Amino acid sequence: MKAMVLAAGVGSRLKPLTDTLPKALVEVGGLPMLEIVLMRLKAAGVREVIVNLFHHAEKVADFLDSKRGFGLRVELSRETELLDTGGGLKKASWFFDEGEPFFLHNVPVITNLDLGAMLAAHCSSGALATLAVRERESGRRLLFDAEGLLRGRDSPSEGGVEWAKSPVPKAESLAFDGVHVLSPPVFTKMTESGIFSINRPYLRLAGQGERISAFRSDEYYWQDIGSAQKLESARARVKEKGLPI
């Protein structure tokens, strides 16, 4: 099985730490975030990974080389400009040539999410993409109908509700965890190009009737390390409970 780890981000909210250190190598519980994510993917059955790079790219590449990819086949997708989540995935589409579902995982996310259960749910649902989502505070949420299908987004800070097609009564507004399972046909349907968020094709395709499904992750621990406060929260949790690997 294959996966992609999105590790190109600058980590501006973690400055000055990320002035000299890529966000992917910020440590929680004594291990770099990239190592934590790769070990969790490996435990879920992943054997081949592509990692996108931009900020302090050589430091990430050297780290992976020094660890010999943690026993995984690791490819690098170098970006000369930040392509965002969708653009980064599309640039790496050549890697996913086996026709099987794959994971897409943000590097600054620490979680004990059951990746195997999420993969099984994706395969049984026939979805084009499955997104780990939960009820939590967020300025950008996605809207799902009673069947757990994506129907729009709710972003108060960016103009409010945007429906993928038509309004859905009692649609549930949920925050996205930054962990996806996708099926390769997504690439032929991803007509966007350049710099774009993966949410853009998700919303467009949902409006065209494609199944973009929710995987409820409320029962699992989750924390992104996108700010100094969130990083300290993750470190405190790991100190108490241990690493989720």
Short mmCIF file of C-alpha atoms in Angstrom, two decimals:
data_model
loop_
_atom_site.label_atom_id
_atom_site.label_comp_id
_atom_site.label_asym_id
_atom_site.label_seq_id
_atom_site.Cartn_x
_atom_site.Cartn_y
_atom_site.Cartn_z
CA MET A 1 0.00 0.00 0.00
CA LYS A 2 1.10 3.57 -0.69
CA ALA A 3 0.74 6.94 1.04
CA MET A 4 1.68 10.57 0.68
CA VAL A 5 2.82 12.77 3.55
CA LEU A 6 2.29 16.50 3.06
CA ALA A 7 5.45 17.99 4.56
CA ALA A 8 6.19 21.07 2.45
CA GLY A 9 4.69 23.72 4.73
CA VAL A 10 6.67 26.65 6.11
CA GLY A 11 5.18 26.51 9.61
CA SER A 12 4.99 30.29 9.96
CA ARG A 13 2.96 30.11 13.18
CA LEU A 14 5.79 28.12 14.78
CA LYS A 15 8.41 30.80 14.23
CA PRO A 16 11.16 31.27 15.35
CA LEU A 17 11.44 27.48 15.70
CA THR A 18 10.83 26.95 12.00
CA ASP A 19 13.29 29.61 10.91
CA THR A 20 15.95 26.90 11.03
CA LEU A 21 13.89 23.72 11.31
CA PRO A 22 11.28 22.29 8.91
CA LYS A 23 7.90 21.67 10.51
CA ALA A 24 8.25 18.00 9.58
CA LEU A 25 11.22 17.67 11.96
CA VAL A 26 9.66 19.42 14.96
CA GLU A 27 9.78 16.91 17.79
CA VAL A 28 6.98 15.59 19.97
CA GLY A 29 7.88 13.00 22.59
CA GLY A 30 11.48 12.99 21.37
CA LEU A 31 10.65 12.07 17.78
CA PRO A 32 10.20 14.28 14.69
CA MET A 33 6.62 14.54 13.49
CA LEU A 34 7.58 13.01 10.14
CA GLU A 35 8.91 9.90 11.88
CA ILE A 36 5.74 9.57 13.97
CA VAL A 37 3.52 9.80 10.89
CA LEU A 38 5.65 7.36 8.87
CA MET A 39 5.70 4.80 11.68
CA ARG A 40 1.92 4.96 12.01
CA LEU A 41 1.47 4.54 8.27
CA LYS A 42 3.89 1.62 8.24
CA ALA A 43 1.95 -0.06 11.07
CA ALA A 44 -1.21 0.33 8.97
CA GLY A 45 0.34 -1.61 6.09
CA VAL A 46 1.93 1.14 4.02
CA ARG A 47 5.17 0.10 2.32
CA GLU A 48 5.78 2.96 -0.13
CA VAL A 49 5.56 6.69 0.61
CA ILE A 50 6.07 9.94 -1.23
CA VAL A 51 6.87 13.07 0.79
CA ASN A 52 6.56 16.56 -0.66
CA LEU A 53 9.25 19.10 0.25
CA PHE A 54 9.74 22.85 0.09
CA HIS A 55 10.78 24.60 3.32
CA HIS A 56 14.25 23.40 4.42
CA ALA A 57 13.83 20.62 1.89
CA GLU A 58 17.40 19.31 2.17
CA LYS A 59 17.11 18.88 5.93
CA VAL A 60 14.07 16.67 5.46
CA ALA A 61 15.75 14.74 2.64
CA ASP A 62 18.91 14.22 4.72
CA PHE A 63 16.86 13.04 7.68
CA LEU A 64 15.03 10.45 5.60
CA ASP A 65 18.30 9.30 4.05
CA SER A 66 19.94 8.94 7.46
CA LYS A 67 17.07 6.74 8.63
CA ARG A 68 17.03 4.78 5.35
CA GLY A 69 13.37 5.57 4.99
CA PHE A 70 12.46 3.60 8.11
CA GLY A 71 12.28 0.45 6.01
CA LEU A 72 9.89 2.04 3.53
CA ARG A 73 10.41 2.90 -0.11
CA VAL A 74 10.44 6.70 0.09
CA GLU A 75 10.25 9.06 -2.88
CA LEU A 76 10.51 12.85 -2.70
CA SER A 77 8.35 15.39 -4.52
CA ARG A 78 10.22 18.70 -4.47
CA GLU A 79 8.21 21.87 -4.95
CA THR A 80 9.78 25.10 -6.20
CA GLU A 81 6.76 26.96 -4.84
CA LEU A 82 4.18 25.84 -2.30
CA LEU A 83 1.44 24.09 -4.24
CA ASP A 84 -0.97 23.67 -1.29
CA THR A 85 -2.55 20.31 -0.50
CA GLY A 86 -4.28 19.73 -3.83
CA GLY A 87 -1.49 21.00 -6.02
CA GLY A 88 1.06 19.00 -4.04
CA LEU A 89 -0.95 15.80 -4.41
CA LYS A 90 -1.49 16.32 -8.13
CA LYS A 91 2.24 16.86 -8.71
CA ALA A 92 2.89 13.50 -7.03
CA SER A 93 0.16 11.64 -8.95
CA TRP A 94 2.77 9.68 -10.95
CA PHE A 95 3.61 7.75 -7.77
CA PHE A 96 0.16 6.20 -7.44
CA ASP A 97 0.24 3.86 -10.41
CA GLU A 98 -1.12 0.64 -8.93
CA GLY A 99 -4.83 1.46 -8.88
CA GLU A 100 -5.20 0.90 -5.13
CA PRO A 101 -6.51 3.27 -2.42
CA PHE A 102 -3.85 5.28 -0.62
CA PHE A 103 -3.46 7.49 2.45
CA LEU A 104 -2.84 11.24 2.35
CA HIS A 105 -1.61 12.54 5.73
CA ASN A 106 -0.66 16.03 6.90
CA VAL A 107 2.70 15.94 8.70
CA PRO A 108 1.81 18.26 11.62
CA VAL A 109 -1.03 16.00 12.81
CA ILE A 110 -0.56 13.69 15.78
CA THR A 111 -3.37 11.23 16.38
CA ASN A 112 -4.14 7.66 17.42
CA LEU A 113 -6.75 7.37 14.67
CA ASP A 114 -7.35 3.76 13.59
CA LEU A 115 -6.02 3.95 10.04
CA GLY A 116 -6.99 0.35 9.32
CA ALA A 117 -10.62 0.99 10.25
CA MET A 118 -10.62 4.12 8.11
CA LEU A 119 -9.23 2.23 5.11
CA ALA A 120 -11.82 -0.52 5.54
CA ALA A 121 -14.62 2.04 5.70
CA HIS A 122 -13.35 3.68 2.53
CA CYS A 123 -13.14 0.40 0.62
CA SER A 124 -16.60 -0.73 1.67
CA SER A 125 -18.29 2.59 0.89
CA GLY A 126 -17.19 2.95 -2.73
CA ALA A 127 -16.16 6.53 -2.01
CA LEU A 128 -13.72 8.46 -4.16
CA ALA A 129 -12.24 9.96 -0.99
CA THR A 130 -12.81 9.47 2.73
CA LEU A 131 -11.96 12.22 5.20
CA ALA A 132 -11.38 11.87 8.94
CA VAL A 133 -13.64 14.46 10.59
CA ARG A 134 -14.84 15.29 14.08
CA GLU A 135 -16.81 17.73 16.19
CA ARG A 136 -14.34 20.37 17.40
CA GLU A 137 -13.71 24.08 17.21
CA SER A 138 -12.48 25.20 13.80
CA GLY A 139 -12.79 28.26 11.61
CA ARG A 140 -13.16 26.03 8.56
CA ARG A 141 -15.57 23.11 8.64
CA LEU A 142 -17.06 20.76 6.10
CA LEU A 143 -20.77 20.02 5.79
CA PHE A 144 -22.01 16.43 5.57
CA ASP A 145 -25.50 15.06 5.04
CA ALA A 146 -27.20 12.25 7.00
CA GLU A 147 -25.38 9.63 4.90
CA GLY A 148 -22.01 11.15 5.74
CA LEU A 149 -21.45 12.58 2.26
CA LEU A 150 -19.77 15.92 1.67
CA ARG A 151 -22.25 18.62 0.69
CA GLY A 152 -20.44 21.91 1.31
CA ARG A 153 -18.27 23.86 3.70
CA ASP A 154 -18.85 26.20 6.59
CA SER A 155 -16.15 28.86 6.90
CA PRO A 156 -17.31 31.86 8.93
CA SER A 157 -13.93 33.54 8.55
CA GLU A 158 -14.05 33.13 4.75
CA GLY A 159 -17.58 34.18 3.91
CA GLY A 160 -19.83 31.62 5.55
CA VAL A 161 -21.50 28.55 4.06
CA GLU A 162 -20.74 27.32 0.56
CA TRP A 163 -22.88 24.47 -0.76
CA ALA A 164 -21.38 21.99 -3.21
CA LYS A 165 -24.75 21.81 -4.96
CA SER A 166 -27.92 22.66 -3.05
CA PRO A 167 -28.56 23.31 0.68
CA VAL A 168 -29.14 20.24 2.86
CA PRO A 169 -31.49 20.48 5.84
CA LYS A 170 -29.70 19.72 9.11
CA ALA A 171 -26.32 19.20 7.47
CA GLU A 172 -23.65 18.51 10.08
CA SER A 173 -20.69 20.87 10.29
CA LEU A 174 -17.48 18.98 11.14
CA ALA A 175 -13.78 19.81 11.33
CA PHE A 176 -11.34 17.95 9.09
CA ASP A 177 -8.41 16.10 10.71
CA GLY A 178 -6.00 16.27 7.77
CA VAL A 179 -6.05 12.50 7.16
CA HIS A 180 -7.59 11.13 3.96
CA VAL A 181 -7.96 7.87 2.06
CA LEU A 182 -8.31 8.32 -1.69
CA SER A 183 -8.87 6.10 -4.70
CA PRO A 184 -6.67 6.72 -7.79
CA PRO A 185 -9.56 7.74 -10.10
CA VAL A 186 -9.44 11.04 -8.21
CA PHE A 187 -6.53 12.08 -10.43
CA THR A 188 -8.47 11.87 -13.69
CA LYS A 189 -11.26 13.89 -12.09
CA MET A 190 -8.97 16.55 -10.60
CA THR A 191 -9.13 19.19 -13.33
CA GLU A 192 -7.66 21.93 -11.12
CA SER A 193 -4.06 22.94 -11.73
CA GLY A 194 -1.32 24.99 -10.12
CA ILE A 195 -1.72 26.02 -6.49
CA PHE A 196 -4.96 24.82 -4.90
CA SER A 197 -6.39 23.26 -1.77
CA ILE A 198 -7.61 19.66 -2.00
CA ASN A 199 -10.95 20.93 -0.69
CA ARG A 200 -11.58 22.66 -4.01
CA PRO A 201 -11.88 19.46 -6.09
CA TYR A 202 -13.60 17.69 -3.19
CA LEU A 203 -16.39 20.29 -3.17
CA ARG A 204 -16.66 20.43 -6.94
CA LEU A 205 -16.78 16.66 -7.28
CA ALA A 206 -19.29 16.33 -4.44
CA GLY A 207 -21.52 18.76 -6.34
CA GLN A 208 -21.21 16.53 -9.40
CA GLY A 209 -22.40 13.49 -7.45
CA GLU A 210 -19.09 11.88 -6.47
CA ARG A 211 -18.97 10.21 -3.06
CA ILE A 212 -16.71 12.14 -0.71
CA SER A 213 -17.34 10.46 2.64
CA ALA A 214 -16.85 11.25 6.30
CA PHE A 215 -15.05 8.94 8.71
CA ARG A 216 -15.99 10.02 12.22
CA SER A 217 -12.88 10.22 14.37
CA ASP A 218 -14.35 11.75 17.56
CA GLU A 219 -13.28 8.80 19.74
CA TYR A 220 -9.61 9.21 18.86
CA TYR A 221 -7.03 11.67 20.13
CA TRP A 222 -6.08 14.36 17.63
CA GLN A 223 -3.90 17.47 17.74
CA ASP A 224 -2.17 19.52 15.10
CA ILE A 225 1.05 21.28 16.04
CA GLY A 226 0.44 24.34 13.87
CA SER A 227 1.17 26.88 16.61
CA ALA A 228 3.43 27.08 19.67
CA GLN A 229 0.44 26.59 21.97
CA LYS A 230 -0.80 23.54 20.07
CA LEU A 231 2.71 22.07 19.98
CA GLU A 232 3.00 22.36 23.75
CA SER A 233 -0.42 20.77 24.15
CA ALA A 234 0.68 17.80 22.04
CA ARG A 235 3.93 17.47 23.96
CA ALA A 236 2.11 17.51 27.29
CA ARG A 237 -0.34 14.85 26.13
CA VAL A 238 2.44 12.61 24.83
CA LYS A 239 4.43 13.04 28.03
CA GLU A 240 1.41 11.77 29.96
CA LYS A 241 0.03 9.12 27.58
CA GLY A 242 2.96 8.20 25.34
CA LEU A 243 3.34 8.36 21.58
CA PRO A 244 0.54 6.84 19.46
CA ILE A 245 2.85 4.48 17.56
#
